[in-house]
């Protein structure tokens, strides 16, 4: 991040719950974030990390606007792309299969991080993931995300409530890249996004990328203990009626 020194954290006894999920509906993933945010706000000795994929939709953050969508309403309907306005930072993100949604839920006060320092550390963590796969040339990080040249590979957008950060980043492993010409993913992005597979010039296994994301996140944020999960009751609560959702402790 420009003008911000990236901190290195060590020695924290924060327990990290890592949820390595497959394809998850965006609204269900958002409900899970809210549940984990509620839990961590009440017990700041823990943190969580969600890694999943979403079906095709566009989310628009605080730096995005309708003018960054370069297609009209008819084409949006034809492609069946829903547009969802969200309260994270960042611009317009097109979510597709082959792109990992990375959502850390972390107590910034316990870690001694300001929001800009946290964004810088998250970007550096994703840069190190690229380095694990020998993608280092022309890579740089700022508050928008991780770039290779003038193309974003991983976009960052964070929200903070009660000093607990949520949302996070979208990381392109191997999505179809031609469709990114239909929007500007960030006001500073002149061209479409790129991907790990494109920059590495070879096929990638998403499972291997997920493993490196968890390991680099654990190392960067100083988590001594990591528990891996492949499900959470909040994901099922997303399909339940209102009373059942409240019984499970899930808040909208």
PDB file of C-alpha atoms in Angstrom:
ATOM      1  CA  UNK A   1       0.000   0.000   0.000  1.00  0.00           C
ATOM      2  CA  UNK A   2       1.401   3.386  -0.940  1.00  0.00           C
ATOM      3  CA  UNK A   3       2.706   5.312   2.074  1.00  0.00           C
ATOM      4  CA  UNK A   4       2.012   2.492   4.537  1.00  0.00           C
ATOM      5  CA  UNK A   5       4.653   0.161   5.953  1.00  0.00           C
ATOM      6  CA  UNK A   6       3.548  -3.458   5.991  1.00  0.00           C
ATOM      7  CA  UNK A   7       3.633  -4.897   9.492  1.00  0.00           C
ATOM      8  CA  UNK A   8       4.734  -8.428  10.316  1.00  0.00           C
ATOM      9  CA  UNK A   9       2.804 -10.053  13.143  1.00  0.00           C
ATOM     10  CA  UNK A  10       4.136 -12.819  15.332  1.00  0.00           C
ATOM     11  CA  UNK A  11       3.472 -14.356  18.707  1.00  0.00           C
ATOM     12  CA  UNK A  12      -0.316 -13.901  18.753  1.00  0.00           C
ATOM     13  CA  UNK A  13      -2.237 -16.793  20.253  1.00  0.00           C
ATOM     14  CA  UNK A  14      -5.259 -16.157  18.019  1.00  0.00           C
ATOM     15  CA  UNK A  15      -7.041 -19.371  17.068  1.00  0.00           C
ATOM     16  CA  UNK A  16      -7.763 -19.402  13.331  1.00  0.00           C
ATOM     17  CA  UNK A  17     -10.850 -21.196  12.021  1.00  0.00           C
ATOM     18  CA  UNK A  18     -10.349 -21.797   8.287  1.00  0.00           C
ATOM     19  CA  UNK A  19     -13.448 -22.678   6.255  1.00  0.00           C
ATOM     20  CA  UNK A  20     -12.392 -24.253   2.957  1.00  0.00           C
ATOM     21  CA  UNK A  21     -15.645 -24.403   1.063  1.00  0.00           C
ATOM     22  CA  UNK A  22     -16.615 -25.147  -2.514  1.00  0.00           C
ATOM     23  CA  UNK A  23     -19.176 -23.164  -4.469  1.00  0.00           C
ATOM     24  CA  UNK A  24     -21.308 -21.123  -2.057  1.00  0.00           C
ATOM     25  CA  UNK A  25     -24.206 -18.816  -2.854  1.00  0.00           C
ATOM     26  CA  UNK A  26     -23.166 -15.213  -2.214  1.00  0.00           C
ATOM     27  CA  UNK A  27     -26.019 -14.511   0.215  1.00  0.00           C
ATOM     28  CA  UNK A  28     -25.213 -17.670   2.188  1.00  0.00           C
ATOM     29  CA  UNK A  29     -21.545 -16.675   2.378  1.00  0.00           C
ATOM     30  CA  UNK A  30     -22.547 -13.202   3.552  1.00  0.00           C
ATOM     31  CA  UNK A  31     -24.727 -14.742   6.261  1.00  0.00           C
ATOM     32  CA  UNK A  32     -21.779 -16.883   7.362  1.00  0.00           C
ATOM     33  CA  UNK A  33     -19.554 -13.801   7.536  1.00  0.00           C
ATOM     34  CA  UNK A  34     -22.104 -12.039   9.722  1.00  0.00           C
ATOM     35  CA  UNK A  35     -22.350 -15.021  12.057  1.00  0.00           C
ATOM     36  CA  UNK A  36     -18.566 -15.296  12.379  1.00  0.00           C
ATOM     37  CA  UNK A  37     -18.252 -11.522  12.860  1.00  0.00           C
ATOM     38  CA  UNK A  38     -20.779 -11.735  15.708  1.00  0.00           C
ATOM     39  CA  UNK A  39     -18.850 -14.629  17.308  1.00  0.00           C
ATOM     40  CA  UNK A  40     -15.436 -12.951  16.997  1.00  0.00           C
ATOM     41  CA  UNK A  41     -16.706  -9.583  18.242  1.00  0.00           C
ATOM     42  CA  UNK A  42     -17.680 -11.443  21.425  1.00  0.00           C
ATOM     43  CA  UNK A  43     -14.507 -13.553  21.673  1.00  0.00           C
ATOM     44  CA  UNK A  44     -11.518 -11.664  20.281  1.00  0.00           C
ATOM     45  CA  UNK A  45      -9.066 -14.521  20.879  1.00  0.00           C
ATOM     46  CA  UNK A  46     -10.204 -16.079  17.618  1.00  0.00           C
ATOM     47  CA  UNK A  47     -10.230 -15.251  13.914  1.00  0.00           C
ATOM     48  CA  UNK A  48     -11.767 -16.871  10.855  1.00  0.00           C
ATOM     49  CA  UNK A  49     -10.944 -17.296   7.200  1.00  0.00           C
ATOM     50  CA  UNK A  50     -13.479 -18.260   4.535  1.00  0.00           C
ATOM     51  CA  UNK A  51     -12.240 -19.456   1.141  1.00  0.00           C
ATOM     52  CA  UNK A  52     -14.955 -20.301  -1.381  1.00  0.00           C
ATOM     53  CA  UNK A  53     -16.251 -19.654  -4.900  1.00  0.00           C
ATOM     54  CA  UNK A  54     -19.414 -17.910  -6.085  1.00  0.00           C
ATOM     55  CA  UNK A  55     -21.524 -18.365  -9.172  1.00  0.00           C
ATOM     56  CA  UNK A  56     -21.570 -15.453 -11.605  1.00  0.00           C
ATOM     57  CA  UNK A  57     -22.633 -12.106 -10.149  1.00  0.00           C
ATOM     58  CA  UNK A  58     -21.307  -8.564  -9.797  1.00  0.00           C
ATOM     59  CA  UNK A  59     -20.765  -6.914  -6.433  1.00  0.00           C
ATOM     60  CA  UNK A  60     -20.224  -3.162  -6.257  1.00  0.00           C
ATOM     61  CA  UNK A  61     -18.244  -1.691  -3.366  1.00  0.00           C
ATOM     62  CA  UNK A  62     -17.784   1.847  -2.097  1.00  0.00           C
ATOM     63  CA  UNK A  63     -15.322   2.819  -4.855  1.00  0.00           C
ATOM     64  CA  UNK A  64     -17.532   1.380  -7.597  1.00  0.00           C
ATOM     65  CA  UNK A  65     -20.469   2.862  -9.466  1.00  0.00           C
ATOM     66  CA  UNK A  66     -22.917   2.056 -12.246  1.00  0.00           C
ATOM     67  CA  UNK A  67     -20.686   3.793 -14.792  1.00  0.00           C
ATOM     68  CA  UNK A  68     -18.006   1.148 -14.189  1.00  0.00           C
ATOM     69  CA  UNK A  69     -20.366  -1.483 -15.640  1.00  0.00           C
ATOM     70  CA  UNK A  70     -19.690  -1.349 -19.367  1.00  0.00           C
ATOM     71  CA  UNK A  71     -22.757  -3.368 -20.361  1.00  0.00           C
ATOM     72  CA  UNK A  72     -26.417  -2.429 -20.363  1.00  0.00           C
ATOM     73  CA  UNK A  73     -29.305  -3.914 -18.419  1.00  0.00           C
ATOM     74  CA  UNK A  74     -30.401  -6.133 -21.324  1.00  0.00           C
ATOM     75  CA  UNK A  75     -27.000  -7.807 -21.528  1.00  0.00           C
ATOM     76  CA  UNK A  76     -26.908  -8.237 -17.759  1.00  0.00           C
ATOM     77  CA  UNK A  77     -30.234 -10.059 -17.973  1.00  0.00           C
ATOM     78  CA  UNK A  78     -29.061 -12.138 -20.927  1.00  0.00           C
ATOM     79  CA  UNK A  79     -25.951 -13.221 -19.021  1.00  0.00           C
ATOM     80  CA  UNK A  80     -28.040 -13.704 -15.840  1.00  0.00           C
ATOM     81  CA  UNK A  81     -25.620 -11.571 -13.857  1.00  0.00           C
ATOM     82  CA  UNK A  82     -27.162 -10.129 -10.722  1.00  0.00           C
ATOM     83  CA  UNK A  83     -25.732  -6.814  -9.430  1.00  0.00           C
ATOM     84  CA  UNK A  84     -25.367  -6.620  -5.638  1.00  0.00           C
ATOM     85  CA  UNK A  85     -24.347  -3.380  -3.869  1.00  0.00           C
ATOM     86  CA  UNK A  86     -22.266  -4.106  -0.762  1.00  0.00           C
ATOM     87  CA  UNK A  87     -20.662  -2.081   2.039  1.00  0.00           C
ATOM     88  CA  UNK A  88     -17.047  -3.140   1.485  1.00  0.00           C
ATOM     89  CA  UNK A  89     -14.337  -0.919   0.063  1.00  0.00           C
ATOM     90  CA  UNK A  90     -13.169  -1.593  -3.487  1.00  0.00           C
ATOM     91  CA  UNK A  91     -14.815  -1.329  -6.873  1.00  0.00           C
ATOM     92  CA  UNK A  92     -16.897  -3.610  -9.099  1.00  0.00           C
ATOM     93  CA  UNK A  93     -16.030  -7.280  -8.767  1.00  0.00           C
ATOM     94  CA  UNK A  94     -17.255  -9.866 -11.242  1.00  0.00           C
ATOM     95  CA  UNK A  95     -17.393 -13.181  -9.395  1.00  0.00           C
ATOM     96  CA  UNK A  96     -16.991 -16.281 -11.548  1.00  0.00           C
ATOM     97  CA  UNK A  97     -16.107 -19.950 -11.120  1.00  0.00           C
ATOM     98  CA  UNK A  98     -12.326 -20.185 -10.967  1.00  0.00           C
ATOM     99  CA  UNK A  99     -12.081 -17.150  -8.704  1.00  0.00           C
ATOM    100  CA  UNK A 100     -11.574 -17.633  -4.951  1.00  0.00           C
ATOM    101  CA  UNK A 101     -13.457 -15.407  -2.539  1.00  0.00           C
ATOM    102  CA  UNK A 102     -11.204 -14.865   0.489  1.00  0.00           C
ATOM    103  CA  UNK A 103     -12.955 -13.467   3.564  1.00  0.00           C
ATOM    104  CA  UNK A 104     -10.889 -13.069   6.739  1.00  0.00           C
ATOM    105  CA  UNK A 105     -12.800 -12.033   9.864  1.00  0.00           C
ATOM    106  CA  UNK A 106     -10.166 -10.707  12.266  1.00  0.00           C
ATOM    107  CA  UNK A 107     -10.076  -8.506  15.414  1.00  0.00           C
ATOM    108  CA  UNK A 108      -7.897  -5.567  14.405  1.00  0.00           C
ATOM    109  CA  UNK A 109      -7.546  -4.212  17.939  1.00  0.00           C
ATOM    110  CA  UNK A 110      -6.138  -7.490  19.248  1.00  0.00           C
ATOM    111  CA  UNK A 111      -3.661  -7.650  16.359  1.00  0.00           C
ATOM    112  CA  UNK A 112      -2.686  -4.006  16.825  1.00  0.00           C
ATOM    113  CA  UNK A 113      -3.566  -3.081  13.244  1.00  0.00           C
ATOM    114  CA  UNK A 114      -5.212   0.006  11.808  1.00  0.00           C
ATOM    115  CA  UNK A 115      -7.488  -0.612   8.786  1.00  0.00           C
ATOM    116  CA  UNK A 116      -4.829   0.675   6.305  1.00  0.00           C
ATOM    117  CA  UNK A 117      -2.181  -1.546   7.915  1.00  0.00           C
ATOM    118  CA  UNK A 118      -4.535  -4.513   7.711  1.00  0.00           C
ATOM    119  CA  UNK A 119      -5.246  -3.917   4.010  1.00  0.00           C
ATOM    120  CA  UNK A 120      -1.500  -3.648   3.353  1.00  0.00           C
ATOM    121  CA  UNK A 121      -0.824  -6.900   5.228  1.00  0.00           C
ATOM    122  CA  UNK A 122      -3.622  -8.712   3.387  1.00  0.00           C
ATOM    123  CA  UNK A 123      -2.217  -7.549   0.053  1.00  0.00           C
ATOM    124  CA  UNK A 124       1.289  -8.642   1.017  1.00  0.00           C
ATOM    125  CA  UNK A 125      -0.077 -12.039   2.077  1.00  0.00           C
ATOM    126  CA  UNK A 126      -1.663 -12.555  -1.346  1.00  0.00           C
ATOM    127  CA  UNK A 127       1.542 -11.388  -3.035  1.00  0.00           C
ATOM    128  CA  UNK A 128       3.382 -14.131  -1.137  1.00  0.00           C
ATOM    129  CA  UNK A 129       0.830 -16.667  -2.387  1.00  0.00           C
ATOM    130  CA  UNK A 130       1.734 -15.624  -5.934  1.00  0.00           C
ATOM    131  CA  UNK A 131       5.399 -16.014  -5.032  1.00  0.00           C
ATOM    132  CA  UNK A 132       4.722 -19.608  -3.933  1.00  0.00           C
ATOM    133  CA  UNK A 133       3.812 -20.276  -7.574  1.00  0.00           C
ATOM    134  CA  UNK A 134       6.782 -18.348  -8.999  1.00  0.00           C
ATOM    135  CA  UNK A 135       4.755 -15.309 -10.060  1.00  0.00           C
ATOM    136  CA  UNK A 136       6.973 -12.405  -9.018  1.00  0.00           C
ATOM    137  CA  UNK A 137       7.704 -10.294 -12.105  1.00  0.00           C
ATOM    138  CA  UNK A 138       5.901  -6.927 -12.287  1.00  0.00           C
ATOM    139  CA  UNK A 139       3.874  -7.736  -9.132  1.00  0.00           C
ATOM    140  CA  UNK A 140       2.949  -4.819  -6.888  1.00  0.00           C
ATOM    141  CA  UNK A 141       0.424  -4.183  -4.122  1.00  0.00           C
ATOM    142  CA  UNK A 142      -1.727  -1.195  -3.214  1.00  0.00           C
ATOM    143  CA  UNK A 143      -5.050  -0.588  -1.490  1.00  0.00           C
ATOM    144  CA  UNK A 144      -6.949  -1.866  -4.560  1.00  0.00           C
ATOM    145  CA  UNK A 145      -5.249  -5.254  -4.477  1.00  0.00           C
ATOM    146  CA  UNK A 146      -2.421  -7.204  -6.082  1.00  0.00           C
ATOM    147  CA  UNK A 147      -1.444  -6.239  -9.625  1.00  0.00           C
ATOM    148  CA  UNK A 148       0.657  -7.862 -12.308  1.00  0.00           C
ATOM    149  CA  UNK A 149       1.657  -4.944 -14.487  1.00  0.00           C
ATOM    150  CA  UNK A 150      -1.499  -2.885 -15.045  1.00  0.00           C
ATOM    151  CA  UNK A 151      -3.923  -5.777 -14.512  1.00  0.00           C
ATOM    152  CA  UNK A 152      -5.463  -6.694 -11.160  1.00  0.00           C
ATOM    153  CA  UNK A 153      -5.119 -10.342 -10.199  1.00  0.00           C
ATOM    154  CA  UNK A 154      -6.540 -10.096  -6.678  1.00  0.00           C
ATOM    155  CA  UNK A 155      -8.891  -7.262  -5.728  1.00  0.00           C
ATOM    156  CA  UNK A 156      -9.118  -6.183  -2.079  1.00  0.00           C
ATOM    157  CA  UNK A 157     -12.120  -4.638  -0.371  1.00  0.00           C
ATOM    158  CA  UNK A 158     -12.600  -4.588   3.395  1.00  0.00           C
ATOM    159  CA  UNK A 159     -15.283  -3.473   5.835  1.00  0.00           C
ATOM    160  CA  UNK A 160     -14.737  -2.906   9.566  1.00  0.00           C
ATOM    161  CA  UNK A 161     -17.332  -2.933  12.338  1.00  0.00           C
ATOM    162  CA  UNK A 162     -16.606  -2.940  16.084  1.00  0.00           C
ATOM    163  CA  UNK A 163     -12.882  -3.168  15.179  1.00  0.00           C
ATOM    164  CA  UNK A 164     -13.459  -6.534  13.491  1.00  0.00           C
ATOM    165  CA  UNK A 165     -12.652  -6.659   9.762  1.00  0.00           C
ATOM    166  CA  UNK A 166     -14.660  -8.694   7.275  1.00  0.00           C
ATOM    167  CA  UNK A 167     -15.021  -9.115   3.498  1.00  0.00           C
ATOM    168  CA  UNK A 168     -11.494  -9.350   2.044  1.00  0.00           C
ATOM    169  CA  UNK A 169     -10.429 -10.200  -1.498  1.00  0.00           C
ATOM    170  CA  UNK A 170     -11.222 -12.039  -4.691  1.00  0.00           C
ATOM    171  CA  UNK A 171      -8.286 -13.985  -6.146  1.00  0.00           C
ATOM    172  CA  UNK A 172      -8.307 -15.150  -9.751  1.00  0.00           C
ATOM    173  CA  UNK A 173      -6.992 -18.684 -10.154  1.00  0.00           C
ATOM    174  CA  UNK A 174      -8.381 -19.593 -13.572  1.00  0.00           C
ATOM    175  CA  UNK A 175     -11.677 -17.827 -14.411  1.00  0.00           C
ATOM    176  CA  UNK A 176     -12.618 -16.903 -17.976  1.00  0.00           C
ATOM    177  CA  UNK A 177     -10.861 -13.559 -18.420  1.00  0.00           C
ATOM    178  CA  UNK A 178     -12.487 -12.216 -21.588  1.00  0.00           C
ATOM    179  CA  UNK A 179     -15.680 -11.288 -19.736  1.00  0.00           C
ATOM    180  CA  UNK A 180     -13.769  -8.840 -17.495  1.00  0.00           C
ATOM    181  CA  UNK A 181     -13.857  -6.474 -20.448  1.00  0.00           C
ATOM    182  CA  UNK A 182     -17.490  -5.826 -19.497  1.00  0.00           C
ATOM    183  CA  UNK A 183     -16.579  -3.753 -16.429  1.00  0.00           C
ATOM    184  CA  UNK A 184     -13.845  -1.734 -14.738  1.00  0.00           C
ATOM    185  CA  UNK A 185     -13.040  -3.672 -11.597  1.00  0.00           C
ATOM    186  CA  UNK A 186     -11.485  -0.579  -9.994  1.00  0.00           C
ATOM    187  CA  UNK A 187     -11.358   3.113 -10.990  1.00  0.00           C
ATOM    188  CA  UNK A 188      -7.573   2.788 -11.447  1.00  0.00           C
ATOM    189  CA  UNK A 189      -7.810  -0.379 -13.549  1.00  0.00           C
ATOM    190  CA  UNK A 190      -7.498   0.489 -17.218  1.00  0.00           C
ATOM    191  CA  UNK A 191      -7.729  -3.093 -18.485  1.00  0.00           C
ATOM    192  CA  UNK A 192      -9.370  -6.407 -17.550  1.00  0.00           C
ATOM    193  CA  UNK A 193      -8.164  -8.592 -14.702  1.00  0.00           C
ATOM    194  CA  UNK A 194      -5.554 -11.309 -15.004  1.00  0.00           C
ATOM    195  CA  UNK A 195      -5.217 -14.676 -13.252  1.00  0.00           C
ATOM    196  CA  UNK A 196      -2.653 -16.925 -11.593  1.00  0.00           C
ATOM    197  CA  UNK A 197      -2.975 -19.439 -14.418  1.00  0.00           C
ATOM    198  CA  UNK A 198      -2.397 -16.767 -17.081  1.00  0.00           C
ATOM    199  CA  UNK A 199       0.665 -15.347 -15.334  1.00  0.00           C
ATOM    200  CA  UNK A 200       2.121 -18.754 -14.527  1.00  0.00           C
ATOM    201  CA  UNK A 201       1.438 -19.948 -18.089  1.00  0.00           C
ATOM    202  CA  UNK A 202       0.218 -23.317 -16.935  1.00  0.00           C
ATOM    203  CA  UNK A 203      -2.782 -25.072 -15.344  1.00  0.00           C
ATOM    204  CA  UNK A 204      -3.425 -24.659 -11.630  1.00  0.00           C
ATOM    205  CA  UNK A 205      -5.154 -26.835  -9.050  1.00  0.00           C
ATOM    206  CA  UNK A 206      -7.449 -24.611  -6.937  1.00  0.00           C
ATOM    207  CA  UNK A 207      -7.030 -26.960  -3.972  1.00  0.00           C
ATOM    208  CA  UNK A 208      -3.301 -26.272  -3.886  1.00  0.00           C
ATOM    209  CA  UNK A 209      -3.943 -22.519  -4.037  1.00  0.00           C
ATOM    210  CA  UNK A 210      -6.382 -22.765  -1.118  1.00  0.00           C
ATOM    211  CA  UNK A 211      -3.742 -24.550   0.953  1.00  0.00           C
ATOM    212  CA  UNK A 212      -1.158 -21.841   0.285  1.00  0.00           C
ATOM    213  CA  UNK A 213      -3.661 -19.085   1.116  1.00  0.00           C
ATOM    214  CA  UNK A 214      -4.348 -20.656   4.521  1.00  0.00           C
ATOM    215  CA  UNK A 215      -0.659 -21.191   5.247  1.00  0.00           C
ATOM    216  CA  UNK A 216       0.391 -17.692   4.185  1.00  0.00           C
ATOM    217  CA  UNK A 217      -2.493 -16.153   6.131  1.00  0.00           C
ATOM    218  CA  UNK A 218      -1.539 -18.119   9.251  1.00  0.00           C
ATOM    219  CA  UNK A 219       2.087 -17.044   8.916  1.00  0.00           C
ATOM    220  CA  UNK A 220       1.336 -13.375   8.221  1.00  0.00           C
ATOM    221  CA  UNK A 221      -1.207 -12.959  11.016  1.00  0.00           C
ATOM    222  CA  UNK A 222       0.683 -14.979  13.616  1.00  0.00           C
ATOM    223  CA  UNK A 223      -2.004 -17.597  14.318  1.00  0.00           C
ATOM    224  CA  UNK A 224      -0.475 -20.410  16.357  1.00  0.00           C
ATOM    225  CA  UNK A 225      -3.500 -22.724  16.055  1.00  0.00           C
ATOM    226  CA  UNK A 226      -5.485 -23.518  12.900  1.00  0.00           C
ATOM    227  CA  UNK A 227      -8.662 -25.597  12.667  1.00  0.00           C
ATOM    228  CA  UNK A 228      -9.964 -26.588   9.220  1.00  0.00           C
ATOM    229  CA  UNK A 229     -13.676 -26.869   8.430  1.00  0.00           C
ATOM    230  CA  UNK A 230     -15.656 -27.719   5.308  1.00  0.00           C
ATOM    231  CA  UNK A 231     -19.116 -26.630   6.528  1.00  0.00           C
ATOM    232  CA  UNK A 232     -20.968 -24.386   8.991  1.00  0.00           C
ATOM    233  CA  UNK A 233     -24.550 -24.384  10.268  1.00  0.00           C
ATOM    234  CA  UNK A 234     -25.014 -20.798   9.052  1.00  0.00           C
ATOM    235  CA  UNK A 235     -24.769 -22.016   5.442  1.00  0.00           C
ATOM    236  CA  UNK A 236     -27.812 -24.201   5.997  1.00  0.00           C
ATOM    237  CA  UNK A 237     -29.562 -21.456   7.949  1.00  0.00           C
ATOM    238  CA  UNK A 238     -29.457 -19.311   4.805  1.00  0.00           C
ATOM    239  CA  UNK A 239     -32.101 -21.627   3.342  1.00  0.00           C
ATOM    240  CA  UNK A 240     -34.171 -21.743   6.530  1.00  0.00           C
ATOM    241  CA  UNK A 241     -37.172 -19.515   7.407  1.00  0.00           C
ATOM    242  CA  UNK A 242     -36.690 -16.554   9.739  1.00  0.00           C
ATOM    243  CA  UNK A 243     -37.480 -18.288  13.080  1.00  0.00           C
ATOM    244  CA  UNK A 244     -35.101 -21.162  12.305  1.00  0.00           C
ATOM    245  CA  UNK A 245     -32.338 -18.718  11.392  1.00  0.00           C
ATOM    246  CA  UNK A 246     -32.757 -16.871  14.678  1.00  0.00           C
ATOM    247  CA  UNK A 247     -32.681 -20.176  16.592  1.00  0.00           C
ATOM    248  CA  UNK A 248     -29.287 -20.873  15.069  1.00  0.00           C
ATOM    249  CA  UNK A 249     -27.976 -17.504  16.242  1.00  0.00           C
ATOM    250  CA  UNK A 250     -27.698 -16.027  12.751  1.00  0.00           C
ATOM    251  CA  UNK A 251     -28.420 -12.315  12.464  1.00  0.00           C
ATOM    252  CA  UNK A 252     -29.194 -10.478   9.244  1.00  0.00           C
TER     253      UNK A 252
END
